[in-house]
Coordinates of C-alpha atoms (C1' of nucleotides) in Angstrom, one line a residue:
Chain P
X1 CA -26.5 -24.1 -24.3
X2 CA -29.9 -22.2 -23.3
X3 CA -29.0 -19.1 -25.2
X4 CA -27.6 -18.5 -28.7
X5 CA -25.7 -15.6 -27.8
X6 CA -22.7 -16.8 -25.6
X7 CA -23.2 -15.2 -22.2
X8 CA -19.7 -16.2 -21.2
X9 CA -18.4 -13.3 -23.4
X10 CA -20.7 -10.9 -21.8
X11 CA -19.2 -7.8 -20.1
X12 CA -20.9 -5.1 -17.9
X13 CA -22.1 -2.0 -19.7
X14 CA -19.7 0.1 -17.9
X15 CA -16.6 -2.0 -18.8
X16 CA -17.7 -2.3 -22.5
X17 CA -14.9 -1.0 -24.9
X18 CA -15.6 0.0 -28.6
X19 CA -15.9 -2.7 -30.9
X20 CA -17.7 -6.1 -30.7
X21 CA -19.4 -6.8 -27.4
X22 CA -21.9 -9.1 -25.7
X23 CA -24.2 -7.3 -23.2
X24 CA -27.2 -8.5 -21.2
X25 CA -29.4 -7.0 -18.8
X26 CA -33.0 -5.3 -18.4
X27 CA -34.9 -3.5 -21.0
X28 CA -35.4 -0.2 -19.4
X29 CA -37.3 1.5 -22.2
X30 CA -38.1 1.0 -25.7
X31 CA -38.6 4.0 -28.0
X32 CA -40.3 3.0 -31.1
X33 CA -40.3 5.3 -34.2
X34 CA -41.3 4.3 -37.6
X35 CA -37.9 3.1 -38.9
X36 CA -35.8 3.0 -35.9
X37 CA -36.1 1.6 -32.4
X38 CA -34.0 2.7 -29.6
X39 CA -33.7 0.4 -26.4
X40 CA -32.1 1.3 -23.2
X41 CA -30.5 -1.6 -21.6
X42 CA -29.6 -1.5 -18.0
X43 CA -27.3 -3.8 -15.9
X44 CA -25.7 -3.4 -12.5
X45 CA -23.0 -1.2 -13.8
X46 CA -25.1 1.3 -15.9
X47 CA -27.1 1.8 -19.1
X48 CA -26.5 2.0 -22.7
X49 CA -28.6 2.2 -25.8
X50 CA -29.1 -0.2 -28.5
X51 CA -30.1 1.0 -32.0
X52 CA -32.3 -1.2 -34.3
X53 CA -32.8 0.2 -37.7
X54 CA -35.4 -1.2 -40.1
X55 CA -33.7 -3.0 -42.8
X56 CA -30.4 -3.3 -41.1
X57 CA -31.8 -6.1 -38.7
X58 CA -34.2 -9.0 -39.9
X59 CA -38.1 -8.0 -39.9
X60 CA -38.9 -10.6 -37.3
X61 CA -36.4 -9.1 -35.0
X62 CA -37.5 -5.5 -35.5
X63 CA -41.1 -6.6 -34.7
X64 CA -40.1 -8.5 -31.7
X65 CA -38.2 -5.5 -30.5
X66 CA -41.1 -3.3 -30.9
X67 CA -43.2 -5.0 -28.6
X68 CA -40.9 -6.2 -25.9
X69 CA -42.1 -5.5 -22.4
X70 CA -40.1 -3.3 -20.1
X71 CA -37.8 -5.1 -17.6
X72 CA -37.5 -8.1 -19.8
X73 CA -34.1 -9.6 -19.7
X74 CA -32.3 -9.6 -23.1
X75 CA -28.9 -10.3 -24.5
X76 CA -27.3 -8.6 -27.5
X77 CA -24.0 -9.2 -29.4
X78 CA -23.2 -6.2 -31.4
X79 CA -20.7 -3.4 -32.1
X80 CA -20.2 -0.6 -29.5
X81 CA -19.6 2.7 -31.4
X82 CA -19.1 6.2 -30.5
X83 CA -22.1 8.4 -31.2
X84 CA -22.4 12.3 -31.3
X85 CA -26.0 12.2 -31.6
X86 CA -26.8 9.8 -28.5
X87 CA -26.8 11.6 -25.2
X88 CA -24.9 8.9 -23.5
X89 CA -22.1 9.4 -26.1
X90 CA -22.2 5.8 -27.5
X91 CA -24.5 3.0 -28.6
X92 CA -24.7 -0.5 -29.8
X93 CA -25.4 -1.6 -33.3
X94 CA -26.7 -5.1 -32.9
X95 CA -25.6 -8.1 -34.7
X96 CA -27.6 -10.7 -32.7
X97 CA -30.5 -10.2 -30.3
X98 CA -32.1 -12.5 -27.9
X99 CA -34.8 -12.3 -25.3
X100 CA -33.8 -14.3 -22.3
X101 CA -36.8 -13.8 -20.0
X102 CA -39.9 -11.7 -20.8
X103 CA -41.5 -9.6 -18.2
X104 CA -45.1 -9.6 -17.3
X105 CA -46.9 -6.3 -17.7
X106 CA -48.0 -4.0 -16.1
X107 CA -45.2 -3.8 -13.4
X108 CA -46.6 -3.8 -9.9
X109 CA -44.5 -0.7 -9.0
X110 CA -43.5 2.3 -11.0
X111 CA -39.8 3.1 -10.8
X112 CA -37.3 5.2 -12.8
X113 CA -40.4 7.3 -13.5
X114 CA -40.0 11.0 -12.6
X115 CA -43.7 11.6 -12.7
X116 CA -44.8 8.8 -10.4
X117 CA -43.0 7.9 -7.1
X118 CA -44.4 4.7 -5.7
X119 CA -44.7 4.7 -1.8
X120 CA -42.1 2.9 0.4
X121 CA -44.7 0.3 1.6
X122 CA -45.7 -0.9 -1.9
X123 CA -42.0 -0.7 -3.0
X124 CA -41.0 -3.0 -0.1
X125 CA -43.8 -5.4 -1.1
X126 CA -42.0 -5.6 -4.4
X127 CA -38.5 -5.0 -3.2
X128 CA -37.0 -7.4 -5.7
X129 CA -38.1 -5.0 -8.5
X130 CA -37.6 -1.8 -6.5
X131 CA -33.8 -2.9 -6.0
X132 CA -33.4 -2.7 -9.8
X133 CA -33.7 1.0 -9.4
X134 CA -30.1 2.3 -9.7
X135 CA -30.8 4.7 -6.9
X136 CA -31.9 2.0 -4.7
X137 CA -29.0 0.1 -5.8
X138 CA -26.5 2.8 -5.0
X139 CA -27.5 2.7 -1.4
X140 CA -26.4 -0.8 -1.1
X141 CA -23.3 -0.3 -3.0
X142 CA -22.3 2.3 -0.6
X143 CA -23.3 0.1 2.5
X144 CA -21.2 -2.6 1.0
X145 CA -18.3 -0.1 0.8
X146 CA -18.9 0.9 4.4
X147 CA -18.6 -2.7 5.7
X148 CA -15.4 -2.9 3.3
X149 CA -13.9 0.0 5.2
X150 CA -15.0 -1.2 8.6
X151 CA -13.1 -4.6 8.0
X152 CA -10.1 -2.7 6.8
X153 CA -10.1 -0.3 9.7
X154 CA -10.5 -3.1 12.4
X155 CA -8.0 -5.5 10.7
X156 CA -5.3 -2.8 10.2
X157 CA -5.7 -2.2 13.9
X158 CA -5.1 -5.8 15.0
X159 CA -8.8 -6.7 15.6
X160 CA -9.7 -10.3 15.5
X161 CA -13.1 -10.8 13.6
X162 CA -15.5 -13.0 15.5
X163 CA -19.0 -14.5 15.0
X164 CA -20.9 -15.0 18.2
X165 CA -24.1 -17.0 18.5
X166 CA -27.4 -15.4 17.7
X167 CA -29.4 -18.1 19.5
X168 CA -28.8 -17.6 23.2
X169 CA -30.3 -19.2 26.3
X170 CA -30.4 -16.2 28.6
X171 CA -32.1 -12.8 27.7
X172 CA -29.4 -10.3 27.6
X173 CA -29.5 -7.0 29.4
X174 CA -30.3 -3.5 28.4
X175 CA -33.9 -3.6 28.8
X176 CA -34.7 -4.2 25.1
X177 CA -37.2 -7.2 24.6
X178 CA -36.0 -10.4 23.0
X179 CA -37.6 -12.7 20.7
X180 CA -38.4 -16.1 22.1
X181 CA -37.6 -19.2 19.9
X182 CA -38.7 -22.8 20.3
X183 CA -35.3 -24.7 20.4
X184 CA -36.3 -28.5 20.5
X185 CA -38.8 -27.8 23.0
X186 CA -36.9 -25.4 25.0
X187 CA -37.5 -21.6 25.2
X188 CA -34.4 -19.7 23.9
X189 CA -33.9 -16.3 22.4
X190 CA -32.5 -14.4 19.5
X191 CA -29.5 -12.4 20.5
X192 CA -30.3 -8.7 21.0
X193 CA -26.6 -8.0 21.0
X194 CA -23.2 -9.8 21.1
X195 CA -22.3 -8.0 24.2
X196 CA -21.9 -10.9 26.7
X197 CA -19.7 -12.9 24.2
X198 CA -17.5 -10.1 23.2
X199 CA -16.8 -9.5 26.9
X200 CA -16.2 -13.3 27.2
X201 CA -13.5 -13.0 24.5
X202 CA -11.8 -10.4 26.6
X203 CA -11.7 -12.8 29.5
X204 CA -10.3 -15.3 26.8
X205 CA -7.4 -13.0 26.0
X206 CA -8.3 -12.0 22.6
X207 CA -7.6 -8.4 23.5
X208 CA -9.5 -6.8 20.5
X209 CA -12.5 -8.2 18.7
X210 CA -14.9 -7.0 16.4
X211 CA -18.1 -8.4 14.7
X212 CA -20.6 -7.0 12.2
X213 CA -23.7 -9.1 12.5
X214 CA -27.4 -9.4 13.0
X215 CA -29.1 -8.4 16.3
X216 CA -32.8 -8.8 17.1
X217 CA -34.9 -6.4 19.2
X218 CA -38.6 -7.2 20.0
X219 CA -39.6 -3.6 20.6
X220 CA -42.8 -2.6 18.8
X221 CA -41.3 0.7 17.6
X222 CA -43.2 2.5 14.9
X223 CA -40.6 5.1 13.8
X224 CA -38.5 5.8 10.7
X225 CA -35.3 4.8 12.8
X226 CA -36.0 1.5 14.3
X227 CA -35.9 -2.0 12.9
X228 CA -36.6 -5.4 14.7
X229 CA -33.7 -6.9 13.0
X230 CA -30.5 -4.9 12.0
X231 CA -26.9 -5.1 11.7
X232 CA -24.7 -4.1 14.6
X233 CA -21.0 -3.1 14.3
X234 CA -19.6 -4.3 17.5
X235 CA -16.1 -4.1 19.0
X236 CA -14.4 -4.8 22.5
X237 CA -10.9 -3.9 23.4
X238 CA -8.9 -4.8 26.5
X239 CA -6.4 -2.9 28.6
X240 CA -8.0 0.5 28.3
X241 CA -7.3 3.2 30.7
X242 CA -10.7 4.8 30.4
X243 CA -13.9 4.9 28.3
X244 CA -12.1 7.7 26.4
X245 CA -9.9 5.1 24.8
X246 CA -13.0 3.4 23.4
X247 CA -14.4 6.7 22.2
X248 CA -11.0 7.4 20.4
X249 CA -11.6 4.3 18.4
X250 CA -15.2 5.0 17.5
X251 CA -14.3 8.4 16.5
X252 CA -11.3 7.2 14.4
X253 CA -13.7 4.5 12.9
X254 CA -16.5 6.8 11.9
X255 CA -14.1 9.5 10.6
X256 CA -12.3 7.0 8.6
X257 CA -15.3 5.6 6.9
X258 CA -17.0 9.0 6.4
X259 CA -14.1 10.6 4.8
X260 CA -13.3 7.8 2.5
X261 CA -16.8 6.7 1.4
X262 CA -17.3 9.8 -0.8
X263 CA -14.1 9.0 -3.0
X264 CA -14.8 5.3 -3.2
X265 CA -18.5 5.9 -4.1
X266 CA -18.3 9.1 -6.0
X267 CA -20.6 7.6 -8.7
X268 CA -23.2 6.3 -6.3
X269 CA -23.5 9.8 -4.4
X270 CA -23.8 11.3 -7.9
X271 CA -26.7 8.9 -8.8
X272 CA -28.3 9.7 -5.4
X273 CA -27.7 13.3 -5.8
X274 CA -26.2 13.5 -2.3
X275 CA -23.2 15.3 -1.2
X276 CA -21.0 13.0 0.7
X277 CA -20.6 14.2 4.4
X278 CA -17.3 15.1 5.8
X279 CA -16.3 14.9 9.6
X280 CA -13.3 16.2 11.3
X281 CA -11.7 14.6 14.4
X282 CA -12.1 16.2 17.7
X283 CA -15.7 15.5 18.2
X284 CA -17.0 17.3 21.3
X285 CA -17.5 14.9 24.3
X286 CA -20.0 16.5 26.5
X287 CA -21.3 15.1 29.8
X288 CA -25.0 14.4 30.2
X289 CA -24.9 17.1 32.9
X290 CA -23.6 19.9 30.5
X291 CA -26.1 18.7 28.0
X292 CA -28.9 19.4 30.4
X293 CA -27.8 22.9 30.7
X294 CA -27.3 23.0 27.0
X295 CA -30.7 22.1 26.1
X296 CA -32.3 24.0 28.9
X297 CA -30.6 27.3 27.7
X298 CA -32.4 26.7 24.6
X299 CA -35.8 26.2 26.0
X300 CA -35.9 22.6 26.3
X301 CA -36.8 21.2 29.8
X302 CA -34.9 17.8 30.3
X303 CA -35.7 15.3 33.1
X304 CA -32.7 15.3 35.4
X305 CA -30.9 12.1 36.1
X306 CA -32.6 10.5 33.0
X307 CA -31.3 10.3 29.5
X308 CA -32.3 12.9 27.1
X309 CA -35.4 12.0 25.1
X310 CA -35.8 12.1 21.3
X311 CA -36.5 15.8 21.2
X312 CA -33.8 16.4 23.7
X313 CA -31.1 14.7 21.6
X314 CA -32.3 16.9 18.6
X315 CA -32.0 20.1 20.7
X316 CA -28.5 18.8 21.9
X317 CA -27.4 18.3 18.4
X318 CA -28.4 21.5 17.1
X319 CA -26.6 23.3 20.2
X320 CA -23.6 21.3 19.7
X321 CA -23.5 22.3 15.9
X322 CA -23.9 25.9 16.8
X323 CA -21.6 26.1 19.7
X324 CA -19.0 23.7 18.5
X325 CA -19.4 23.5 15.0
X326 CA -19.8 19.8 14.9
X327 CA -22.8 17.9 13.4
X328 CA -21.8 14.9 15.7
X329 CA -20.8 14.6 19.3
X330 CA -20.3 12.1 22.2
X331 CA -22.8 12.4 25.0
X332 CA -20.9 11.0 28.0
X333 CA -21.3 10.1 31.7
X334 CA -24.9 8.8 31.9
X335 CA -27.0 8.6 35.0
X336 CA -26.4 5.0 36.5
X337 CA -30.0 4.7 37.4
X338 CA -31.4 5.4 33.9
X339 CA -33.1 2.3 32.4
X340 CA -30.9 2.5 29.3
X341 CA -27.7 1.8 31.1
X342 CA -27.2 -1.8 31.8
X343 CA -25.7 -3.3 35.0
X344 CA -22.4 -4.1 33.5
X345 CA -21.2 -0.6 32.9
X346 CA -18.4 0.8 35.2
X347 CA -19.5 3.6 37.3
X348 CA -17.6 6.8 37.9
X349 CA -15.2 6.3 40.6
X350 CA -15.7 9.4 42.7
X351 CA -19.4 9.8 41.7
X352 CA -21.2 6.4 41.5
X353 CA -24.4 8.0 40.4
X354 CA -22.8 8.5 37.0
X355 CA -21.6 5.8 34.7
X356 CA -18.6 5.5 32.1
X357 CA -21.1 5.2 29.2
X358 CA -21.3 7.3 26.1
X359 CA -23.6 7.7 23.1
X360 CA -22.6 9.1 19.7
X361 CA -25.2 11.3 18.4
X362 CA -25.0 12.5 14.8
X363 CA -27.5 15.2 13.8
X364 CA -30.0 14.1 16.4
X365 CA -29.7 10.4 15.8
X366 CA -28.0 8.0 18.2
X367 CA -25.8 5.9 16.1
X368 CA -23.4 4.4 18.7
X369 CA -23.7 3.3 22.3
X370 CA -20.5 2.2 24.4
X371 CA -18.7 2.5 27.4
X372 CA -16.1 1.0 29.9
X373 CA -17.3 -2.3 31.3
X374 CA -17.1 -3.3 34.9
X375 CA -14.6 -6.2 35.2
X376 CA -14.4 -6.6 39.0
X377 CA -16.5 -9.5 39.8
X378 CA -17.8 -8.5 43.2
X379 CA -18.8 -5.0 42.0
X380 CA -20.5 -6.3 38.9
X381 CA -22.4 -8.9 40.9
X382 CA -23.6 -6.1 43.3
X383 CA -24.6 -3.8 40.3
X384 CA -26.6 -6.7 38.8
X385 CA -28.5 -7.1 42.1
X386 CA -29.0 -3.3 42.3
X387 CA -30.4 -3.1 38.8
X388 CA -33.1 -5.6 40.1
X389 CA -31.8 -8.8 38.3
X390 CA -31.1 -12.1 39.9
X391 CA -27.4 -12.9 39.3
X392 CA -28.2 -16.5 39.0
X393 CA -29.7 -15.7 35.6
X394 CA -26.5 -14.3 34.5
X395 CA -24.3 -17.1 35.8
X396 CA -22.5 -18.0 32.8
X397 CA -21.8 -14.4 32.1
X398 CA -20.7 -13.6 35.7
X399 CA -18.2 -16.7 35.5
X400 CA -16.2 -14.8 33.1
X401 CA -15.0 -12.5 35.7
X402 CA -13.9 -14.8 38.2
X403 CA -10.8 -16.0 36.5
X404 CA -9.0 -13.0 35.6
X405 CA -10.3 -10.5 33.1
X406 CA -8.4 -7.3 31.7
X407 CA -10.2 -3.9 32.2
X408 CA -12.0 -3.4 28.9
X409 CA -14.7 -1.6 27.1
X410 CA -16.4 -1.3 23.8
X411 CA -19.2 -0.1 21.7
X412 CA -22.1 -0.9 19.2
X413 CA -23.1 1.0 16.2
X414 CA -26.1 0.5 14.0
X415 CA -24.9 0.0 10.4
X416 CA -28.3 1.1 8.9
X417 CA -28.3 4.2 11.1
X418 CA -24.7 5.0 9.9
X419 CA -25.8 4.3 6.3
X420 CA -28.8 6.6 6.9
X421 CA -26.8 9.5 8.0
X422 CA -24.0 9.0 5.3
X423 CA -26.4 8.8 2.3
X424 CA -29.1 11.2 4.0
X425 CA -32.0 8.9 4.2
X426 CA -35.4 9.7 5.7
X427 CA -36.4 6.2 6.7
X428 CA -34.1 3.4 8.0
X429 CA -36.1 0.9 6.0
X430 CA -34.3 2.4 2.9
X431 CA -31.0 1.1 4.3
X432 CA -32.0 -2.5 4.7
X433 CA -32.6 -5.0 1.7
X434 CA -35.6 -6.3 3.4
X435 CA -36.7 -4.5 6.7
X436 CA -38.3 -6.3 9.7
X437 CA -40.5 -4.1 11.5
X438 CA -43.4 -5.1 13.9
X439 CA -45.6 -5.5 10.9
X440 CA -43.4 -6.6 8.2
X441 CA -41.8 -10.1 8.1
X442 CA -42.3 -10.6 4.3
X443 CA -40.9 -10.8 1.8
Chain G
rG1 C1' -48.1 0.0 24.4
rC2 C1' -50.4 4.9 24.0
rC3 C1' -51.7 9.1 20.5
rC4 C1' -52.4 11.4 15.5
rU5 C1' -53.2 11.1 10.1
rG6 C1' -54.5 8.3 5.9
rG7 C1' -56.6 4.2 2.5
rU8 C1' -59.7 6.3 -4.8
rG9 C1' -57.3 2.2 -11.9
rG10 C1' -51.0 -1.7 -12.0
rU11 C1' -48.5 2.9 -9.7
rG12 C1' -49.0 8.2 -7.9
rU13 C1' -52.7 11.6 -6.8
rA14 C1' -57.5 15.3 -7.3
rG15 C1' -62.5 15.1 -5.3
rC16 C1' -64.2 14.2 0.8
rC17 C1' -64.5 19.7 5.2
rC18 C1' -70.0 21.9 2.8
rG19 C1' -73.8 14.3 0.3
rG20 C1' -76.7 15.2 -5.7
rC21 C1' -73.4 18.9 -10.6
rC22 C1' -68.8 11.9 -10.3
rU23 C1' -71.2 8.7 -16.4
rA24 C1' -65.0 9.9 -10.6
rG25 C1' -60.5 14.2 -13.1
rC26 C1' -55.1 14.4 -13.9
rA27 C1' -50.5 12.0 -14.5
rU28 C1' -48.0 7.6 -15.2
rC29 C1' -48.9 2.8 -17.1
rA30 C1' -51.1 -0.8 -20.6
rG31 C1' -53.3 -1.8 -25.8
rC32 C1' -53.8 0.0 -30.8
rG33 C1' -52.3 3.6 -34.7
rG34 C1' -49.0 7.7 -36.4
rC35 C1' -44.0 9.8 -36.5
rU36 C1' -36.2 9.3 -40.6
rG37 C1' -32.6 9.5 -34.1
rU38 C1' -35.3 8.9 -29.7
rC39 C1' -32.8 10.2 -25.3
rG40 C1' -38.4 12.2 -19.0
rC41 C1' -39.5 11.3 -27.0
rC42 C1' -43.9 13.4 -29.1
rC43 C1' -49.1 13.1 -31.2
rG44 C1' -54.2 10.6 -31.5
rC45 C1' -57.6 6.8 -30.0
rU46 C1' -58.8 3.0 -26.3
rG47 C1' -58.6 0.5 -21.3
rG48 C1' -58.8 0.3 -15.8
rA49 C1' -60.1 2.5 -9.3
rC50 C1' -63.6 4.7 -4.4
rG51 C1' -59.8 -1.2 1.6
rC52 C1' -63.8 -4.6 4.0
rG53 C1' -68.5 -4.9 6.7
rG54 C1' -72.6 -2.3 8.8
rG55 C1' -75.5 2.2 9.6
rU56 C1' -77.7 7.4 8.3
rU57 C1' -80.3 9.4 3.8
rC58 C1' -84.9 10.1 -1.5
rA59 C1' -79.5 10.2 -2.6
rA60 C1' -72.7 8.2 0.0
rA61 C1' -66.0 8.1 -2.7
rU62 C1' -67.9 12.2 0.6
rC63 C1' -71.4 11.7 7.0
rC64 C1' -71.4 7.9 11.4
rC65 C1' -69.6 2.9 13.8
rG66 C1' -66.5 -1.4 13.7
rC67 C1' -62.6 -4.2 11.5
rC68 C1' -58.2 -4.5 8.5
rC69 C1' -53.9 -2.1 6.4
rA70 C1' -50.3 1.9 5.8
rG71 C1' -47.6 6.3 7.5
rG72 C1' -46.0 9.4 11.4
rG73 C1' -45.3 11.1 16.8
rC74 C1' -44.1 9.5 22.0
rG75 C1' -41.9 6.3 25.4
rC76 C1' -37.5 3.2 24.2
rC77 C1' -33.3 2.5 21.4
rA78 C1' -28.5 1.3 17.4

RNA sequence: GCCCUGGUGGUGUAGCCCGGCCUAGCAUCAGCGGCUGUCGCCCGCUGGACGCGGGUUCAAAUCCCGCCCAGGGCGCCA
């Protein structure tokens, strides 16, 4: 046994009942008075107070407690009692006390300190300490609940969860740059999306698949909403009539999560001091052509036959909120020629300059992209050429469409962007444990 | 990739525009002492910093040049 206090008897602070308890965690604060010491103990579930009274505990323990550095790890066996003086309502009278791991001083970052807020960059350098902050922890508890709800949502609708390769031989589509990787002397790439594989599974007859996994984008973006590695919520479904069927699923998914997360994580929203968002079904679906008019009527000049730019999307969101009363909306029917629309989207039957593609924009931020895919081999191959690619480079992909593939569509949503909107974060880096951006690959 | 802003104790900032009054202020933090119950404890004392390199000047945290780092905007994207 490494410790004299039996850690197997330990309970989380939030679960502790009155009576004898074993608790362990971080020393958040020690307030030393002449004859009494108050120690604030924190674990993943919350905080409590341990009261050491001179005379009631051995003198050597009292001395030790007076000088214990903040953020050390300690264990205590004691009696949890109700207390009318303690603001937390209860406190622990120690019987046995033990330091399990002493923290060095001073701490490299300040946290839990209302008068000093350490900058994000420094916090990320010492993320392992930063994550001790209950406010930071709350973000990841909420994110965990979001992915839990996603699994619930997809499984209840008969989706099969899949895991597609992240090391790929051929650069995907979409224009986003890929990271090259040395693979036993061959040049391969990190997957920038599971797109081709989830479509393959439509050809394989899986009908409905979803994947929540990492994707990699070698774009040197320097913004509060881009990452080089992020988690994509992808799904693909067969036998759709139109891309509206895909949007229906996206809408159900987002509304399902948004309207449940507040109840599941009420404590975490409280810690963050954030009001959980609400979202009603019936999100407006507005064509890009209508959007041009919408933003233009508000004094913003769009470039026709191109996607809305960042500011255009913000103006669009504001206009939608004012005119439709929704903070989120689908932007639909994209210009086919636009660089952001890949060759595999299905073009509008009667107007081939426009594609059955959509974005979900929530309060100015694009959180989802999706659409109906072109499943007819000859047309797909021609579109590939028309977009300027050599079909031979997409040989394995085009093969899927030769031997029978149902009409299908799907979408991809950024988990971190979704998290950002749900907990109202300014910077996407706050929504990842260890963000990867063009400069940062450590820790 | 282009553009803008910024780098001052462990952390967060003031000072820079208008060079000298900076022996660099404040808060937090850390150390010591005091305090019959704290709860953002309080009080006193002590400690610690001008990103790196070069230049201008009698004098540089302050002005100029280069580099490095950080943050933001744009394009682009989830």
